[in-house]
PDB file of C-alpha atoms in Angstrom:
ATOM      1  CA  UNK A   1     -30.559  65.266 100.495  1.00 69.00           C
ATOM      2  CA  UNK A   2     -28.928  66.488 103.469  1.00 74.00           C
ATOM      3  CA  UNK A   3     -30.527  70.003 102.901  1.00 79.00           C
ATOM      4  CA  UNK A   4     -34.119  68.371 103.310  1.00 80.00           C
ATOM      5  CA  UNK A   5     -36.031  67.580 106.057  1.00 81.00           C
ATOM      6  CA  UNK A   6     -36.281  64.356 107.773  1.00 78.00           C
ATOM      7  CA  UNK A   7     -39.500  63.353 106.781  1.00 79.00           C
ATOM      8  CA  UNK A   8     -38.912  64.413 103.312  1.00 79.00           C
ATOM      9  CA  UNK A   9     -35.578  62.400 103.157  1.00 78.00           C
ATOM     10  CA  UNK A  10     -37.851  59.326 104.688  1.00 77.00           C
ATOM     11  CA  UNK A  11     -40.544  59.492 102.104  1.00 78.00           C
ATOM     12  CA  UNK A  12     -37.178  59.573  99.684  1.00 79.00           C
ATOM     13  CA  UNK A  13     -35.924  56.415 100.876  1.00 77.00           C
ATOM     14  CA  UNK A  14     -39.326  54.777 101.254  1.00 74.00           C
ATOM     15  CA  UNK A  15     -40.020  55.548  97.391  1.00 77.00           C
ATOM     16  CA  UNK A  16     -36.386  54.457  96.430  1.00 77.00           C
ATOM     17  CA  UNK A  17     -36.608  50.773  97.651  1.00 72.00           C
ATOM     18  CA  UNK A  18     -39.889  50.244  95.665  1.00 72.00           C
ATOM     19  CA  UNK A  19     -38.346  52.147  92.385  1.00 76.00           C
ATOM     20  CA  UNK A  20     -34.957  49.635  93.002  1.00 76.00           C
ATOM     21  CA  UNK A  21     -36.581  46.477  93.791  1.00 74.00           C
ATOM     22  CA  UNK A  22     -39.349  46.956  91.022  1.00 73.00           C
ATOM     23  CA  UNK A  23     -41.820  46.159  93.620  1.00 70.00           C
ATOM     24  CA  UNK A  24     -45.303  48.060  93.413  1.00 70.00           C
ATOM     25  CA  UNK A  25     -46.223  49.635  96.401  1.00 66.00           C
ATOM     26  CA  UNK A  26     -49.668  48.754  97.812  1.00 64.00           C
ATOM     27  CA  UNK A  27     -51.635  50.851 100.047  1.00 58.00           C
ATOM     28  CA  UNK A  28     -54.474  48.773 102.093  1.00 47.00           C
ATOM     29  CA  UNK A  29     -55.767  51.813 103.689  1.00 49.00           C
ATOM     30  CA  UNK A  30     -58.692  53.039 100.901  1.00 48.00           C
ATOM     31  CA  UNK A  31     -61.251  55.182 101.055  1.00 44.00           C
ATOM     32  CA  UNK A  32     -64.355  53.323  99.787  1.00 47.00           C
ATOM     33  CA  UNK A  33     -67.294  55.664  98.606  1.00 45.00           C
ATOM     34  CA  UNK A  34     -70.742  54.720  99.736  1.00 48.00           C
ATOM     35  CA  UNK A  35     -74.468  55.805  98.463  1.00 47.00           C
ATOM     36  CA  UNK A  36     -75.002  57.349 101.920  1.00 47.00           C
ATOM     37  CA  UNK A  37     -71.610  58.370 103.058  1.00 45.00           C
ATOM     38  CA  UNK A  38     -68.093  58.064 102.805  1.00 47.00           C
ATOM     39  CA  UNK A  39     -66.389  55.280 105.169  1.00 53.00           C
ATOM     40  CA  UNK A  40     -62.537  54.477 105.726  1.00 59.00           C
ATOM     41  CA  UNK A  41     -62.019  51.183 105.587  1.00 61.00           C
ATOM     42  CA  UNK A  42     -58.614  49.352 106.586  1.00 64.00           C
ATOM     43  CA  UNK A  43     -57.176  45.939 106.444  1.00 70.00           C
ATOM     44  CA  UNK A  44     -55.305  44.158 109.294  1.00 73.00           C
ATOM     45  CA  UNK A  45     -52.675  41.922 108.385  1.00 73.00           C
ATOM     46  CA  UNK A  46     -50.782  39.392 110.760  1.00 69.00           C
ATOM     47  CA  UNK A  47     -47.548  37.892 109.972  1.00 67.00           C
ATOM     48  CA  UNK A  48     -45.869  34.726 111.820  1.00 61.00           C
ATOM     49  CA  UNK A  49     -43.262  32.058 111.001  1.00 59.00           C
ATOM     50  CA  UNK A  50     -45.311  29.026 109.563  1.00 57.00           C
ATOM     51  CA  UNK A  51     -43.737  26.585 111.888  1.00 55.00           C
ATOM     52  CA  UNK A  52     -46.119  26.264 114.907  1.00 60.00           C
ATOM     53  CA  UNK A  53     -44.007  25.361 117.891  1.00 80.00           C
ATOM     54  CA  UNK A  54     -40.198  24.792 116.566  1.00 90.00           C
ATOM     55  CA  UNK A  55     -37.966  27.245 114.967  1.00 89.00           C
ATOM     56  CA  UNK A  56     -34.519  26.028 113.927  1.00 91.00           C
ATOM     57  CA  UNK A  57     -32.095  29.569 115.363  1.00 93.00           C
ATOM     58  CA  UNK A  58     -29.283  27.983 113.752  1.00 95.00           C
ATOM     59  CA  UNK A  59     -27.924  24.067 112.879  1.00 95.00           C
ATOM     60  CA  UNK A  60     -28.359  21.763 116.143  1.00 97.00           C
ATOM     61  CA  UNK A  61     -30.667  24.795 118.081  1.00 97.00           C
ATOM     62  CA  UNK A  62     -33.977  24.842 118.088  1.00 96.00           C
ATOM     63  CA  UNK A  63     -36.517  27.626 119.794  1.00 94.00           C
ATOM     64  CA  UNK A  64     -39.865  25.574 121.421  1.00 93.00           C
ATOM     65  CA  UNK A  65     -42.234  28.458 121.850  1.00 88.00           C
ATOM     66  CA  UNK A  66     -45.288  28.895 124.100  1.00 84.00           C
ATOM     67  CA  UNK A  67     -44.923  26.213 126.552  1.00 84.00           C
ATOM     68  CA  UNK A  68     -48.012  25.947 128.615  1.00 79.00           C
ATOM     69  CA  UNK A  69     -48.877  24.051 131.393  1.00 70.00           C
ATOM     70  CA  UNK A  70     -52.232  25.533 131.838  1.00 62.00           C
ATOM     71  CA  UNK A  71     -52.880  23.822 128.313  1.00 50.00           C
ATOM     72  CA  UNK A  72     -51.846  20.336 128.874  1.00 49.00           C
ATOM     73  CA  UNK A  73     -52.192  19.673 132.953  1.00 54.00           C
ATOM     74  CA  UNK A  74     -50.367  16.279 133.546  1.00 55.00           C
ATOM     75  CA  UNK A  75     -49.716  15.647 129.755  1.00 70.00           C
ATOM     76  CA  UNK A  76     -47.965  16.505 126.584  1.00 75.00           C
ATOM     77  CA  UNK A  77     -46.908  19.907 125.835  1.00 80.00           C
ATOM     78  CA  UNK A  78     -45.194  19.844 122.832  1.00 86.00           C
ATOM     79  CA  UNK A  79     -44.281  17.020 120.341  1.00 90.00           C
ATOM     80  CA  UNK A  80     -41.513  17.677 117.516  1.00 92.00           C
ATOM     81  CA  UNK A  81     -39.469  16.286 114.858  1.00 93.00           C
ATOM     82  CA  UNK A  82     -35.703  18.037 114.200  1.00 95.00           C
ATOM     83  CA  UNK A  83     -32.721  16.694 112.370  1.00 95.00           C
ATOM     84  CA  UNK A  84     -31.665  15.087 115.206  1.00 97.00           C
ATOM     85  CA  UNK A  85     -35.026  13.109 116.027  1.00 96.00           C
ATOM     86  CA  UNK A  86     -38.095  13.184 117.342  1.00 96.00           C
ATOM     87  CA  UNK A  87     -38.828  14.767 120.835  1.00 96.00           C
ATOM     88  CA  UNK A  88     -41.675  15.685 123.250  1.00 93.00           C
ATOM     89  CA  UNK A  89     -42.106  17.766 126.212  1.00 92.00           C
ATOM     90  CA  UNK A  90     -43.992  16.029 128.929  1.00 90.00           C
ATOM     91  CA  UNK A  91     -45.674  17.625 132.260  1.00 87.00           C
ATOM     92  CA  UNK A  92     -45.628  15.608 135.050  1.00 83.00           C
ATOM     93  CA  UNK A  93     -48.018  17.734 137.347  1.00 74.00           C
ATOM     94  CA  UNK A  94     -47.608  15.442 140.484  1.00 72.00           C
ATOM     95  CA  UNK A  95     -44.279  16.419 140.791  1.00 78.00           C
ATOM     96  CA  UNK A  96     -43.767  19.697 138.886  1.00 82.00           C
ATOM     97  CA  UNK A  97     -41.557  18.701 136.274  1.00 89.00           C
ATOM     98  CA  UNK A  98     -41.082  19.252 132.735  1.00 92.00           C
ATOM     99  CA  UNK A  99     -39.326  16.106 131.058  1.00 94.00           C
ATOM    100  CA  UNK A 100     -37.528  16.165 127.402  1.00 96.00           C
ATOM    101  CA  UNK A 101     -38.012  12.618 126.226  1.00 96.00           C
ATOM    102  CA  UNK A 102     -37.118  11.297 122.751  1.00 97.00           C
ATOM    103  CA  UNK A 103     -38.607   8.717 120.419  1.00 96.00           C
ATOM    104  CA  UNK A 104     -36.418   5.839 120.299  1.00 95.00           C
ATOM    105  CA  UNK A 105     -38.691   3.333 118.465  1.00 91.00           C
ATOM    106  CA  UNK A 106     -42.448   3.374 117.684  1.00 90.00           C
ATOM    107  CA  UNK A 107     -44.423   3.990 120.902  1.00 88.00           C
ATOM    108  CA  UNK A 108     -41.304   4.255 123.070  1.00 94.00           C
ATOM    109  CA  UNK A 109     -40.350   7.356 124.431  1.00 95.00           C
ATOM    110  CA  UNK A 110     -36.791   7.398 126.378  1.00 96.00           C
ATOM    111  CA  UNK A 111     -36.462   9.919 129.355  1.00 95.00           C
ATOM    112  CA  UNK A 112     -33.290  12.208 128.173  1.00 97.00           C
ATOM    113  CA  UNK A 113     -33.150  15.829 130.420  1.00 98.00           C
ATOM    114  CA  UNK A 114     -35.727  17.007 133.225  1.00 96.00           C
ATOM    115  CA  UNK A 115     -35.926  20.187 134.957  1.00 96.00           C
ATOM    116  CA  UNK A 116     -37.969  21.208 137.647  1.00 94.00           C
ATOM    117  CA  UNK A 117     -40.630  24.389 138.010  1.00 92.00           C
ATOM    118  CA  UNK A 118     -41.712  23.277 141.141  1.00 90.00           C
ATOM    119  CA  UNK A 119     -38.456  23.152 142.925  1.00 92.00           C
ATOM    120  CA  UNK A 120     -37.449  26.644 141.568  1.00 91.00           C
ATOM    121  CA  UNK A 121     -40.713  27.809 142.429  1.00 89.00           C
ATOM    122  CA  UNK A 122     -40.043  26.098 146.197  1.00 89.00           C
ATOM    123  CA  UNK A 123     -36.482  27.423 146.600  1.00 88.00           C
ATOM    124  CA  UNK A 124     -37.822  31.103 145.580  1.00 85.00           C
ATOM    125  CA  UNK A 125     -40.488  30.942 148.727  1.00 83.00           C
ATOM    126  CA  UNK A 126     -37.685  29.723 151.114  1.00 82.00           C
ATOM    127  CA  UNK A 127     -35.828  32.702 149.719  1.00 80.00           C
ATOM    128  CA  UNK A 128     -38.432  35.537 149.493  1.00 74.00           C
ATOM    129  CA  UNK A 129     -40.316  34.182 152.800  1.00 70.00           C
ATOM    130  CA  UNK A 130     -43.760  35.428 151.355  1.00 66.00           C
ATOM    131  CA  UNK A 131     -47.484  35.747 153.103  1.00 70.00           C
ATOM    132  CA  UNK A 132     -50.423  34.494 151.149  1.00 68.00           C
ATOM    133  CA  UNK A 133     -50.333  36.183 147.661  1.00 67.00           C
ATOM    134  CA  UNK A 134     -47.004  37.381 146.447  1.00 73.00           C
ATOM    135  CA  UNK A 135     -45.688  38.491 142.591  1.00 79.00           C
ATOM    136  CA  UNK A 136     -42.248  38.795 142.565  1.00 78.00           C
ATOM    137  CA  UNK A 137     -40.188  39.927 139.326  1.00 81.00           C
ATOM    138  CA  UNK A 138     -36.811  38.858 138.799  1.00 79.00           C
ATOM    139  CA  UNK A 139     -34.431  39.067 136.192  1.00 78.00           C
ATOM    140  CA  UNK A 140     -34.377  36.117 135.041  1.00 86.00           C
ATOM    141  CA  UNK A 141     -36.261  32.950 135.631  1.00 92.00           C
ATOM    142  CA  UNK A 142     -34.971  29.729 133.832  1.00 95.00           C
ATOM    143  CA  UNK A 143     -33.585  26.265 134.021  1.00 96.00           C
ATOM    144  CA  UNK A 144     -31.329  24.090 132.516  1.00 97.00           C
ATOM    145  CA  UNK A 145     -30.615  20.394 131.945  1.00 98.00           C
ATOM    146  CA  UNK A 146     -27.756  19.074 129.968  1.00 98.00           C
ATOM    147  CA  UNK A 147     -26.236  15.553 129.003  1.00 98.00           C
ATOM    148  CA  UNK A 148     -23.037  14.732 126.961  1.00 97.00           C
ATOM    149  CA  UNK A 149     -25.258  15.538 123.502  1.00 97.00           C
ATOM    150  CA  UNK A 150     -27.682  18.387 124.158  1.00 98.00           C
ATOM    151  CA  UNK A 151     -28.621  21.067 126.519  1.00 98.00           C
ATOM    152  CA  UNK A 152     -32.224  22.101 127.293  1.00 98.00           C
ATOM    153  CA  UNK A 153     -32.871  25.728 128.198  1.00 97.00           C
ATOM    154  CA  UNK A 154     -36.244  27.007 129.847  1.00 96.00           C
ATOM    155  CA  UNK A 155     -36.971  30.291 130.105  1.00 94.00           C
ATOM    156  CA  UNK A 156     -40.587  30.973 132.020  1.00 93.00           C
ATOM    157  CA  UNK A 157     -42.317  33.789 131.519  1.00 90.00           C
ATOM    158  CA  UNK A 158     -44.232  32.564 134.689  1.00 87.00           C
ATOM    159  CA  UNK A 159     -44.358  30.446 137.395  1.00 89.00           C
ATOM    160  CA  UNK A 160     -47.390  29.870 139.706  1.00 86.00           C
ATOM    161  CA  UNK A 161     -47.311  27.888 142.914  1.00 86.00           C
ATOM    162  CA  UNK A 162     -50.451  27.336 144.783  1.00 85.00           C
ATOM    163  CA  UNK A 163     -51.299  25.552 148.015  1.00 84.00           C
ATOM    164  CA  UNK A 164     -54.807  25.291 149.328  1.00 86.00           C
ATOM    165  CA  UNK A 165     -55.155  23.988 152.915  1.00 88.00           C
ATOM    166  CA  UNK A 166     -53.923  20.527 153.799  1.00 91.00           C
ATOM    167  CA  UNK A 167     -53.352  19.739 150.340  1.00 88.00           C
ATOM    168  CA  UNK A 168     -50.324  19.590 148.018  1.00 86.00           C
ATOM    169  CA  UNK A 169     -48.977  22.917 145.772  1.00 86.00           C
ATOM    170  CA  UNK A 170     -50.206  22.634 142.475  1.00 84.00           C
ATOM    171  CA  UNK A 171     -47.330  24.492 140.106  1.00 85.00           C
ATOM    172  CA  UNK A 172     -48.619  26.396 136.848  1.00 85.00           C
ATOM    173  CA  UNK A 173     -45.681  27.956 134.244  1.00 88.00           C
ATOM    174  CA  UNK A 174     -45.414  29.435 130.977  1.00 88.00           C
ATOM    175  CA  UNK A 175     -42.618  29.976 128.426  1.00 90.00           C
ATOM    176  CA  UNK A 176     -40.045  29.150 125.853  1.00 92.00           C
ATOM    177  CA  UNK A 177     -37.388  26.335 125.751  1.00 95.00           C
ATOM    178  CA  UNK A 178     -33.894  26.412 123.945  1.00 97.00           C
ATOM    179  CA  UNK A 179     -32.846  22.930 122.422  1.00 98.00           C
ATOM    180  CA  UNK A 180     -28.805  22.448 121.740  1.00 98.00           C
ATOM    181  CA  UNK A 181     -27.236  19.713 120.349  1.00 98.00           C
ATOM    182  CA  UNK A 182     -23.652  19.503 121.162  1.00 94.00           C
TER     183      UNK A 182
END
């Protein structure tokens, strides 16, 4: 093989897994022959985990994805069930915080971590002094809360603050949270 050519020693490898694994090998782009003329025709195919918001990285950590505030102004974000119990993630848009609260007994939800958008997003103008619109990229943008049982991680893909005349910032965020039992 190493006399060959990469592409040929590709093509070798490709065809080897299928003849090992006994696995036919399917080919969704066809050519499909019409009265009037000949059209190629593919197939799109999406793959994601079947778990909507929660994926379990490992025992006692859990991935939240797609946090939105945009989605649930002043409200829920994202309810879940893990080994450990059941959780939500609460916006409280009058204040700019995202609260981790945990079901302790039907219809009771107990307060456990919060961390704050709004105050990052406040300490970042006092730091960058900006004029009117501003985007700023840093390196990395997240929070963290922790207790004597779990951690919670937030990593924003965004944070919006926005302050209209005479009136209070409104705070807008995006992205993912990290939940670790200890």
């Amino acid at each position: 093989m190493q006399g060959k050519k990469e592409w040929e020693r590709r093509r070798w490898q490709d065809e080897r897994l299928f003849a090992v694994s006994g696995l036919e090998r399917v080919n969704y782009r066809n050519r499909i022959t019409g009265t009037n003329s000949d059209e190629e025709q593919s197939q799109t195919f999406n793959f994601r985990p079947n778990q909507t918001g929660v994926a379990q990285l490992s025992p006692g950590n859990y991935l939240v994805r797609n946090l939105d505030m945009y989605a649930s102004r002043g409200a829920e974000i994202e309810t879940f069930t893990v080994a450990e119990g059941t959780f939500r993630l609460r916006n409280e848009e009058d204040n700019g915080q995202i609260h981790l609260e945990q079901l302790t007994k039907p219809d009771t939800w107990q307060p456990v971590l919060s961390v704050s958008p709004a105050d990052l997003a406040d300490s970042l103008i006092r730091v960058k002094q900006p004029t009117n619109y501003v985007s700023v990229e840093l390196p990395n943008l997240s929070l963290t809360a922790s207790n004597s049982t779990m951690q919670l991680r937030v990593l924003f893909t965004h944070i919006r603050r926005n302050q209209r005349p005479k009136q209070k910032p409104t705070y807008y965020f995006e992205g993912d949270a990290i939940l670790t039992f200890k």
